[in-house]
Coordinates of C-alpha atoms in Angstrom, one line a residue:
M7 CA 12.0 121.1 -4.6
P8 CA 15.1 120.4 -6.7
S9 CA 18.0 122.8 -6.2
S10 CA 18.0 123.3 -10.0
A11 CA 14.9 125.4 -9.6
C12 CA 17.0 127.9 -7.7
S13 CA 18.7 130.0 -10.3
S14 CA 18.2 133.4 -11.8
S15 CA 17.2 131.9 -15.1
A16 CA 14.8 129.4 -13.6
L17 CA 12.9 131.9 -11.6
S18 CA 10.7 134.5 -13.2
M19 CA 10.2 138.0 -11.8
P20 CA 7.5 138.3 -9.1
S21 CA 4.4 140.3 -9.6
L22 CA 3.8 143.7 -7.9
P23 CA 1.4 146.3 -9.3
G24 CA 3.0 149.8 -9.5
A25 CA 6.5 148.4 -9.5
E26 CA 9.2 147.9 -12.1
F27 CA 11.6 145.1 -11.3
L28 CA 15.3 145.7 -11.9
S29 CA 17.0 142.5 -11.1
L30 CA 16.5 139.0 -9.6
K31 CA 19.5 136.9 -8.4
A32 CA 19.2 133.4 -7.0
N33 CA 21.7 130.8 -5.8
V34 CA 21.7 127.7 -3.6
V35 CA 23.2 127.9 -0.1
S36 CA 24.0 124.4 1.2
N37 CA 24.5 122.6 4.4
V38 CA 24.1 125.6 6.8
T39 CA 24.8 124.7 10.3
G40 CA 24.9 126.9 13.4
H41 CA 23.1 128.2 16.4
V42 CA 21.0 131.4 16.9
P43 CA 20.9 132.4 20.6
V44 CA 17.8 133.3 22.5
G45 CA 16.9 136.9 21.9
A46 CA 18.5 137.0 18.5
Y47 CA 15.6 135.1 16.9
L48 CA 12.8 137.6 17.5
N49 CA 9.9 136.4 19.6
H50 CA 11.3 132.9 19.7
G51 CA 13.7 130.9 21.9
D52 CA 17.1 129.8 20.4
A53 CA 17.3 127.9 17.2
T54 CA 19.8 125.3 15.8
L55 CA 20.5 124.8 12.1
A56 CA 21.7 121.4 11.0
G57 CA 22.5 120.9 7.3
V58 CA 19.9 123.4 6.0
N59 CA 19.8 124.0 2.3
Y60 CA 17.9 127.0 0.9
C61 CA 17.5 129.2 -2.2
N62 CA 18.9 132.7 -1.6
I63 CA 17.0 135.2 -3.7
T64 CA 17.6 138.9 -4.0
V65 CA 15.1 141.1 -5.8
S66 CA 15.5 144.8 -6.6
Y67 CA 12.7 147.0 -7.9
T68 CA 11.6 150.6 -8.1
H69 CA 8.3 152.6 -8.0
P70 CA 8.5 154.4 -11.4
G71 CA 8.7 158.2 -10.9
Q72 CA 9.9 158.0 -7.3
G73 CA 13.6 157.6 -7.9
D74 CA 13.8 154.8 -5.3
R75 CA 15.4 151.3 -5.4
L76 CA 14.2 148.7 -2.9
T77 CA 15.7 145.3 -2.2
V78 CA 13.9 142.2 -0.9
L79 CA 15.9 139.2 0.4
A80 CA 14.2 135.8 0.5
W81 CA 15.5 132.5 1.8
L82 CA 13.4 129.5 0.6
P83 CA 14.1 126.1 2.1
I84 CA 14.8 123.6 -0.6
D85 CA 13.9 120.3 1.1
T86 CA 12.5 121.3 4.5
W87 CA 9.7 123.9 3.8
N88 CA 6.9 123.7 6.3
G89 CA 4.4 125.5 4.0
R90 CA 4.6 128.8 5.9
L91 CA 6.1 132.2 5.3
Q92 CA 7.8 134.4 8.0
A93 CA 8.7 137.9 7.2
I94 CA 11.2 139.7 9.4
G95 CA 11.0 143.4 10.4
G96 CA 13.7 145.9 11.1
D97 CA 15.0 148.0 14.0
G98 CA 16.1 151.6 14.5
W99 CA 16.1 153.5 11.2
Q100 CA 16.3 150.2 9.2
A101 CA 13.3 148.5 7.6
G102 CA 15.2 145.1 7.8
L103 CA 17.9 143.5 5.7
N104 CA 20.6 144.0 8.3
Y105 CA 22.6 141.7 10.6
A106 CA 19.9 141.5 13.2
A107 CA 17.3 140.5 10.6
S108 CA 19.6 137.9 9.2
L109 CA 19.8 136.2 12.6
S110 CA 16.1 135.9 12.7
M111 CA 16.0 134.7 9.1
R112 CA 18.6 132.0 10.1
G113 CA 16.3 130.9 12.8
A114 CA 13.3 130.9 10.6
V115 CA 14.8 129.0 7.7
G116 CA 16.2 126.5 10.2
E117 CA 12.7 125.8 11.3
G118 CA 11.5 125.3 7.8
Y119 CA 9.9 128.7 7.1
A120 CA 10.3 130.5 3.8
T121 CA 11.6 133.8 5.2
L122 CA 12.2 137.3 3.8
T123 CA 13.0 140.9 4.7
T124 CA 13.2 144.3 3.0
D125 CA 15.6 147.2 3.1
G126 CA 12.7 149.6 2.5
G127 CA 14.8 151.3 -0.2
L128 CA 17.3 152.6 2.4
G129 CA 20.1 150.1 1.6
T130 CA 22.5 149.6 4.5
S131 CA 22.0 153.1 6.0
Q132 CA 21.5 153.3 9.7
S133 CA 20.7 157.0 9.9
P134 CA 18.5 159.4 8.0
A135 CA 21.6 161.6 7.6
D136 CA 22.1 159.5 4.4
W137 CA 18.6 160.0 3.0
G138 CA 16.3 162.1 5.1
L139 CA 16.7 165.4 3.2
L140 CA 16.8 165.8 -0.6
S141 CA 18.1 169.3 0.1
P142 CA 17.9 171.7 3.1
G143 CA 14.2 172.1 3.9
N144 CA 13.1 169.4 1.5
V145 CA 12.2 166.0 3.1
N146 CA 12.6 162.8 1.2
L147 CA 9.0 161.8 1.6
Y148 CA 9.2 158.8 -0.8
D149 CA 11.9 157.1 1.2
L150 CA 10.1 157.9 4.5
Q151 CA 6.9 156.5 3.0
N152 CA 8.7 153.3 2.0
L153 CA 10.1 152.9 5.5
A154 CA 6.8 153.7 7.1
S155 CA 4.4 151.5 5.1
T156 CA 4.8 151.0 1.4
S157 CA 7.7 148.6 1.4
L158 CA 5.9 146.4 4.0
N159 CA 3.0 145.6 1.7
D160 CA 5.4 145.2 -1.2
M161 CA 7.4 142.7 0.7
S162 CA 4.3 140.6 1.4
I163 CA 3.2 140.5 -2.2
I164 CA 6.7 139.8 -3.5
G165 CA 7.3 137.1 -0.9
K166 CA 4.1 135.3 -1.6
S167 CA 4.8 135.5 -5.4
L168 CA 8.3 134.1 -5.0
V169 CA 7.0 131.2 -2.8
E170 CA 4.3 130.3 -5.3
K171 CA 6.7 130.4 -8.2
F172 CA 9.3 128.3 -6.4
Y173 CA 7.1 125.7 -4.8
G174 CA 4.2 125.7 -7.2
R175 CA 1.8 126.7 -4.4
P176 CA 1.2 129.7 -2.1
P177 CA 2.1 129.6 1.6
R178 CA -0.6 128.1 3.8
Y179 CA 0.0 130.8 6.4
A180 CA 2.0 134.0 6.2
Y181 CA 3.4 135.7 9.3
F182 CA 5.2 138.9 10.2
N183 CA 7.7 139.0 13.0
G184 CA 9.2 142.1 14.5
C185 CA 10.2 144.2 17.5
S186 CA 10.7 147.9 18.0
Q187 CA 10.7 149.4 14.4
G188 CA 9.6 145.9 13.5
G189 CA 6.8 146.0 16.0
R190 CA 5.7 149.3 14.5
Q191 CA 5.8 147.7 11.1
G192 CA 3.6 144.9 12.4
L193 CA 1.0 147.3 13.6
M194 CA 1.1 149.3 10.4
L195 CA 0.4 146.1 8.4
A196 CA -2.6 145.3 10.6
Q197 CA -3.9 148.9 10.3
R198 CA -3.2 149.6 6.6
Y199 CA -2.6 146.3 4.9
P200 CA -4.8 143.8 6.7
A201 CA -4.6 141.1 4.1
A202 CA -0.8 141.1 4.0
F203 CA -0.3 138.5 6.8
D204 CA -2.4 136.0 8.7
G205 CA -0.5 136.4 12.0
I206 CA 1.6 139.3 13.3
A207 CA 4.1 139.4 16.2
A208 CA 4.6 143.1 17.0
A209 CA 6.7 143.4 20.1
A210 CA 7.7 146.7 21.9
P211 CA 6.3 148.6 18.9
A212 CA 7.5 152.0 18.0
I213 CA 3.9 153.2 17.4
N214 CA 2.9 156.7 18.2
W215 CA 6.2 157.4 16.3
T216 CA 5.5 161.2 16.1
K217 CA 5.0 161.5 19.8
F218 CA 7.2 159.2 21.8
F219 CA 10.5 160.7 20.7
M220 CA 9.8 163.7 22.9
T221 CA 10.2 161.5 25.9
G222 CA 13.7 160.6 24.7
L223 CA 14.7 164.2 24.5
W224 CA 13.1 165.4 27.7
P225 CA 15.8 164.4 30.3
S226 CA 18.6 166.1 28.3
Y227 CA 16.4 169.2 27.9
L228 CA 15.8 169.3 31.7
M229 CA 19.6 169.1 32.3
R230 CA 20.3 172.0 30.0
K231 CA 17.4 174.0 31.6
A232 CA 18.9 173.4 35.0
D233 CA 22.5 174.0 33.7
S234 CA 23.4 170.8 35.6
V235 CA 24.5 167.4 34.3
P236 CA 24.7 165.0 37.2
P237 CA 26.8 161.8 36.6
P238 CA 25.1 158.5 35.8
C239 CA 26.0 157.1 39.2
E240 CA 23.4 159.5 40.8
F241 CA 20.6 158.5 38.5
N242 CA 21.5 154.8 38.9
A243 CA 21.5 155.2 42.7
I244 CA 18.0 156.7 42.5
R245 CA 16.8 153.9 40.3
A246 CA 18.2 151.3 42.6
A247 CA 16.5 153.0 45.6
A248 CA 13.2 153.0 43.8
I249 CA 13.5 149.3 43.0
R250 CA 14.4 148.5 46.7
A251 CA 11.4 150.5 47.9
C252 CA 8.9 148.9 45.5
D253 CA 10.4 145.4 44.9
M254 CA 8.3 143.7 47.5
N255 CA 5.0 145.3 46.4
D256 CA 4.3 142.0 44.6
G257 CA 5.5 139.8 47.5
V258 CA 8.7 138.5 45.9
P259 CA 12.3 139.8 46.1
D260 CA 13.0 139.6 42.4
G261 CA 14.5 143.0 41.9
I262 CA 11.6 144.0 39.7
I263 CA 8.9 146.7 40.1
S264 CA 5.6 145.2 39.3
G265 CA 2.7 147.6 39.2
R266 CA 2.4 150.9 41.0
C267 CA 5.4 152.4 42.7
D268 CA 5.0 155.6 44.8
F269 CA 8.6 156.4 45.3
D270 CA 9.8 160.0 45.8
P271 CA 13.4 160.4 44.5
H272 CA 13.9 163.4 46.8
C273 CA 14.0 161.1 49.8
V274 CA 17.5 160.0 48.9
V275 CA 18.9 163.5 48.2
G276 CA 22.1 163.9 50.2
R277 CA 22.7 160.1 50.5
V278 CA 26.4 159.2 50.0
I279 CA 27.1 156.8 47.2
N280 CA 30.3 155.3 45.6
C281 CA 30.4 157.1 42.3
T282 CA 32.3 154.9 39.8
D283 CA 32.1 157.7 37.2
F284 CA 34.8 159.5 39.3
G285 CA 36.1 156.8 41.5
Q286 CA 35.1 158.7 44.7
L287 CA 32.2 159.1 47.1
R288 CA 29.5 161.5 46.2
R289 CA 26.1 162.7 47.5
I290 CA 23.0 162.4 45.4
S291 CA 22.0 165.9 44.3
A292 CA 18.6 167.6 44.3
Q293 CA 19.1 168.2 40.6
A294 CA 19.4 164.5 39.9
A295 CA 16.2 163.9 41.9
D296 CA 14.4 166.6 40.0
I297 CA 15.4 165.3 36.6
M298 CA 14.4 161.7 37.5
E299 CA 11.0 162.8 38.8
E300 CA 10.3 164.7 35.6
T301 CA 11.6 161.9 33.5
W302 CA 9.2 159.5 35.2
R303 CA 6.3 161.9 34.8
G304 CA 7.1 162.6 31.1
P305 CA 7.5 165.7 28.9
T306 CA 5.1 168.5 29.6
K307 CA 4.2 171.8 27.8
I308 CA 4.9 175.2 29.3
D309 CA 1.4 175.2 30.7
G310 CA 2.1 171.8 32.5
S311 CA -0.1 169.7 30.2
P312 CA 1.4 166.4 29.1
I313 CA 3.1 165.9 25.8
W314 CA 3.7 162.1 26.1
Y315 CA 4.2 159.4 28.7
G316 CA 7.3 159.1 31.0
L317 CA 9.4 156.1 31.8
G318 CA 9.1 153.5 34.5
K319 CA 11.0 153.9 37.8
D320 CA 13.2 150.9 37.1
V321 CA 14.3 152.1 33.6
L322 CA 18.0 152.7 32.9
V323 CA 17.8 156.4 31.9
T324 CA 21.5 157.2 31.5
G325 CA 24.6 155.5 30.1
S326 CA 27.8 156.3 28.3
M327 CA 27.9 157.7 24.8
T328 CA 28.2 154.2 23.4
D329 CA 25.3 152.7 25.4
V330 CA 21.7 152.5 24.3
A331 CA 20.4 155.1 26.6
I332 CA 18.1 158.1 26.1
V333 CA 20.6 160.2 28.0
P334 CA 24.2 159.4 27.0
I335 CA 26.5 161.1 29.5
E336 CA 30.3 161.4 29.5
C337 CA 32.1 162.4 32.7
Q338 CA 35.7 163.6 33.3
R339 CA 37.8 162.8 36.4
N340 CA 37.5 166.5 37.4
G341 CA 33.8 165.9 38.1
S342 CA 32.4 167.6 35.0
C343 CA 29.9 165.8 32.8
T344 CA 28.3 166.4 29.4
A345 CA 25.0 165.0 28.2
G346 CA 24.1 164.1 24.6
N347 CA 20.7 163.5 23.0
F348 CA 18.9 160.3 22.3
T349 CA 20.2 159.8 18.8
L350 CA 17.0 158.4 17.2
A351 CA 15.0 161.3 18.6
D352 CA 17.6 163.8 17.6
D353 CA 17.6 162.5 14.0
W354 CA 13.8 162.6 13.8
I355 CA 13.6 166.2 14.9
K356 CA 16.6 167.4 12.8
Y357 CA 15.9 165.8 9.5
F358 CA 12.1 165.6 9.5
V359 CA 10.6 168.2 11.8
L360 CA 13.1 171.0 11.5
K361 CA 14.3 169.8 8.1
D362 CA 17.8 171.0 8.8
A363 CA 20.8 168.7 9.1
D364 CA 22.7 171.3 11.1
A365 CA 19.9 172.0 13.6
D366 CA 20.9 171.9 17.3
T367 CA 18.2 170.3 19.2
S368 CA 20.1 170.9 22.4
A369 CA 19.4 174.6 22.0
L370 CA 15.6 174.3 22.1
S371 CA 13.7 176.5 24.5
H372 CA 10.6 175.1 26.2
Q373 CA 8.4 176.9 23.7
E374 CA 10.4 175.5 20.9
F375 CA 10.2 172.0 22.5
D376 CA 6.4 172.3 22.6
D377 CA 6.3 173.5 19.0
V378 CA 8.5 170.7 17.7
A379 CA 6.2 168.1 19.5
H380 CA 3.2 169.7 17.8
M381 CA 4.8 169.8 14.3
S382 CA 6.0 166.3 14.5
H383 CA 2.5 164.9 15.1
Q384 CA 0.8 167.4 12.8
Q385 CA 3.0 166.8 9.8
Y386 CA 3.7 163.1 10.0
D387 CA 1.1 161.2 12.0
S388 CA -0.7 160.0 8.8
I389 CA 2.6 158.8 7.3
I390 CA 4.4 157.0 10.2
G391 CA 2.4 157.6 13.4
T392 CA 1.0 154.0 13.3
S393 CA -1.6 154.8 15.9
D394 CA -4.9 154.0 14.1
P395 CA -7.0 151.9 16.5
D396 CA -9.4 150.7 13.8
L397 CA -8.4 147.1 13.2
S398 CA -11.8 146.0 12.0
A399 CA -10.5 144.9 8.5
F400 CA -7.7 142.8 10.0
R401 CA -10.3 141.1 12.3
R402 CA -12.7 140.5 9.4
L403 CA -10.0 138.8 7.4
G404 CA -9.2 136.5 10.3
G405 CA -5.9 138.0 11.3
K406 CA -4.3 137.4 14.7
M407 CA -1.8 139.6 16.5
I408 CA 0.3 139.5 19.7
T409 CA 2.2 142.4 21.3
Y410 CA 4.4 142.2 24.3
H411 CA 6.2 145.2 25.9
G412 CA 8.6 145.3 28.7
T413 CA 7.8 147.8 31.5
S414 CA 11.5 148.7 31.8
D415 CA 11.8 149.8 28.2
S416 CA 14.0 152.9 28.1
L417 CA 13.5 153.7 24.4
I418 CA 9.7 153.4 23.9
P419 CA 7.4 154.1 26.9
V420 CA 5.3 151.1 27.7
D421 CA 2.3 153.3 28.5
G422 CA 2.1 154.1 24.7
S423 CA 1.3 150.5 24.0
I424 CA -1.2 150.4 26.8
E425 CA -2.9 153.5 25.7
Y426 CA -3.1 152.2 22.1
Y427 CA -4.6 148.9 23.2
K428 CA -7.2 150.6 25.3
R429 CA -8.2 152.7 22.2
V430 CA -8.5 149.5 20.2
L431 CA -10.8 148.1 22.9
A432 CA -12.8 151.3 23.0
L433 CA -13.7 150.8 19.3
D434 CA -14.1 147.0 19.6
P435 CA -14.7 145.7 23.1
D436 CA -14.1 142.2 21.8
A437 CA -10.7 143.0 20.2
S438 CA -9.0 140.4 22.5
D439 CA -10.6 137.8 20.3
F440 CA -7.9 138.6 17.7
Y441 CA -5.4 141.0 19.3
R442 CA -3.7 140.6 22.7
L443 CA -1.2 142.7 24.7
F444 CA 1.2 141.2 27.3
L445 CA 3.3 143.2 29.7
S446 CA 6.6 141.9 31.1
P447 CA 7.7 143.7 34.4
G448 CA 11.4 144.4 34.4
L449 CA 12.0 143.5 30.7
R450 CA 14.0 146.1 28.8
H451 CA 13.6 147.0 25.1
C452 CA 12.6 143.8 23.2
F453 CA 15.0 141.7 25.4
G454 CA 17.2 141.8 28.5
G455 CA 17.0 143.2 32.0
A456 CA 15.7 141.5 35.1
G457 CA 12.4 140.7 33.6
A458 CA 11.2 137.6 31.7
Y459 CA 11.5 137.4 27.9
P460 CA 8.5 135.8 26.3
H461 CA 10.3 133.3 24.0
S462 CA 6.9 131.6 23.3
T463 CA 5.4 134.6 21.5
F464 CA 5.7 133.5 18.0
E465 CA 4.7 129.9 18.6
S466 CA 1.7 131.1 20.6
L467 CA 0.7 133.3 17.6
R468 CA 1.1 130.3 15.3
R469 CA -1.2 128.1 17.4
W470 CA -3.7 130.9 17.7
T471 CA -3.7 131.5 14.0
E472 CA -3.8 127.9 12.8
D473 CA -5.5 126.0 15.6
G474 CA -7.6 128.7 17.4
T475 CA -5.7 128.1 20.6
V476 CA -6.2 131.4 22.4
P477 CA -3.1 132.7 24.3
E478 CA -4.1 133.4 27.8
T479 CA -0.5 133.5 28.9
L480 CA 3.0 133.7 27.3
A481 CA 5.7 131.5 28.7
A482 CA 8.7 133.7 29.5
A483 CA 12.1 133.5 31.2
S484 CA 14.8 135.9 32.2
V485 CA 18.1 135.6 30.3
G486 CA 21.6 136.4 31.6
S487 CA 20.5 136.9 35.3
E488 CA 22.3 135.2 38.2
R489 CA 19.0 133.4 38.9
T490 CA 16.7 132.6 36.1
I491 CA 13.0 133.5 36.7
H492 CA 10.1 131.9 34.9
R493 CA 6.8 133.7 34.4
N494 CA 3.6 133.2 32.5
L495 CA 2.8 136.7 31.3
C496 CA -0.8 137.5 31.4
A497 CA -3.0 138.9 28.7
F498 CA -3.8 142.6 29.5
P499 CA -5.3 143.8 31.8
R500 CA -4.5 140.8 34.0
V501 CA -1.2 140.6 35.7
P502 CA 0.8 137.7 37.4
V503 CA 0.1 137.6 41.1
Y504 CA 2.2 135.6 43.6
N505 CA 0.3 132.8 45.2
G506 CA 1.9 133.7 48.6
Q507 CA 4.0 130.6 48.8
G508 CA 6.3 128.5 46.7
D509 CA 9.5 129.1 44.7
W510 CA 9.0 132.6 43.3
T511 CA 11.4 131.9 40.4
S512 CA 8.9 129.3 39.1
A513 CA 5.9 130.3 36.9
E514 CA 3.7 127.9 38.9
A515 CA 4.0 130.2 41.9
F516 CA 1.9 132.8 40.2
H517 CA -1.6 133.2 38.8
C518 CA -3.2 135.7 36.5
A519 CA -5.6 138.2 38.2

């Protein structure tokens, strides 16, 4: 494709029913060279770019009558197109079109994919404080709907239209690639827009959106209820004790909890630890044990019935105010500590459930906590819940989808993905013919931790979609650990089992059972 085809005058506006296009800008980006590290290119390994040339296209449009303005960014390889399209999802409160998405786009265009992402109409905003409320008590439902679903189908249609106009033919295969918010977007596409993409990589998905945030608020609520904020060192010591107690349940000393772990945090109450939060020795308190036990169990109503799932015993629950932790804690040298709320959950409750930017979620009583959980699901599940188990249309159209989820995910409880997959199987016992779930013990949210990151996810999806090669396992490896471990993650419900001999850092020392 000649570079002269990449200009605002040479390209015509894409087609999208129900939209009015506002602008299209295009320019050539030449000789791009660089490296995208593992973990930054979602669901892939690392990627190297060497002299890549692509057409950089920015399209803006609106849905007339809704007062919105959405932007889609597309990068189309000029002389290295592999005939495929790869759309990139978002994270947090962003639909895409941010720095993280740009790294995945760099990896994709370097491999010859036409690639694109959308801002969902939210621009560069990282918080609904900028857009969630039109006025006190009045939720911006159009923008929420764009984030939740509408912009995703728009992106698919616009991307395919741009590809066909630029190359003179449509993509042979179209893929969606995301984790976290992007994982939720992938499931939404399969559920609501089954024709949008042929293959979907939906990792650590933020599905059950209207429910799982309550897990993030639960530990902070427990601390306020007990009028006690133990320092992070106590929670970390309890976590470390749980890992030591259950590490060898799978037969290998890898510092990872695999499977069931019946550890009682109260067995370490009174144990002396070196507390780096204060630079002194300290005993583990009963309050810290109580909070960890309830965090592992998950939020419950006043009557004791469950609201949602808890977190794994090897999850990092606490951190500083600048860490990604569901309980950010700051401590003073005098021994006092204060706890904040999980920001994503706090924003959801304030702006959408309570509809009040000044609401203090830290002041919720248990009854109010229960009421908020109920209202969240009642009012928004049909908009952004992303928990519909009926994937029959996606299956009928030949779609394929892979989800992986780390069992040490502190932001999104892994049991939510398991519960959803079981509901899919309950409707369609043969769902594994087109949709597979893989669990990675010890892996944190999307990436990191002691567990193995499945860098082969997207390539396995591509082979399954194009060649019919069914992914029984996903090749995975830990990143950043002192000792790299390799695993072949098993399709749920099977799990990797140690053979009883051999190098436990090698994938060959395990089998699926």
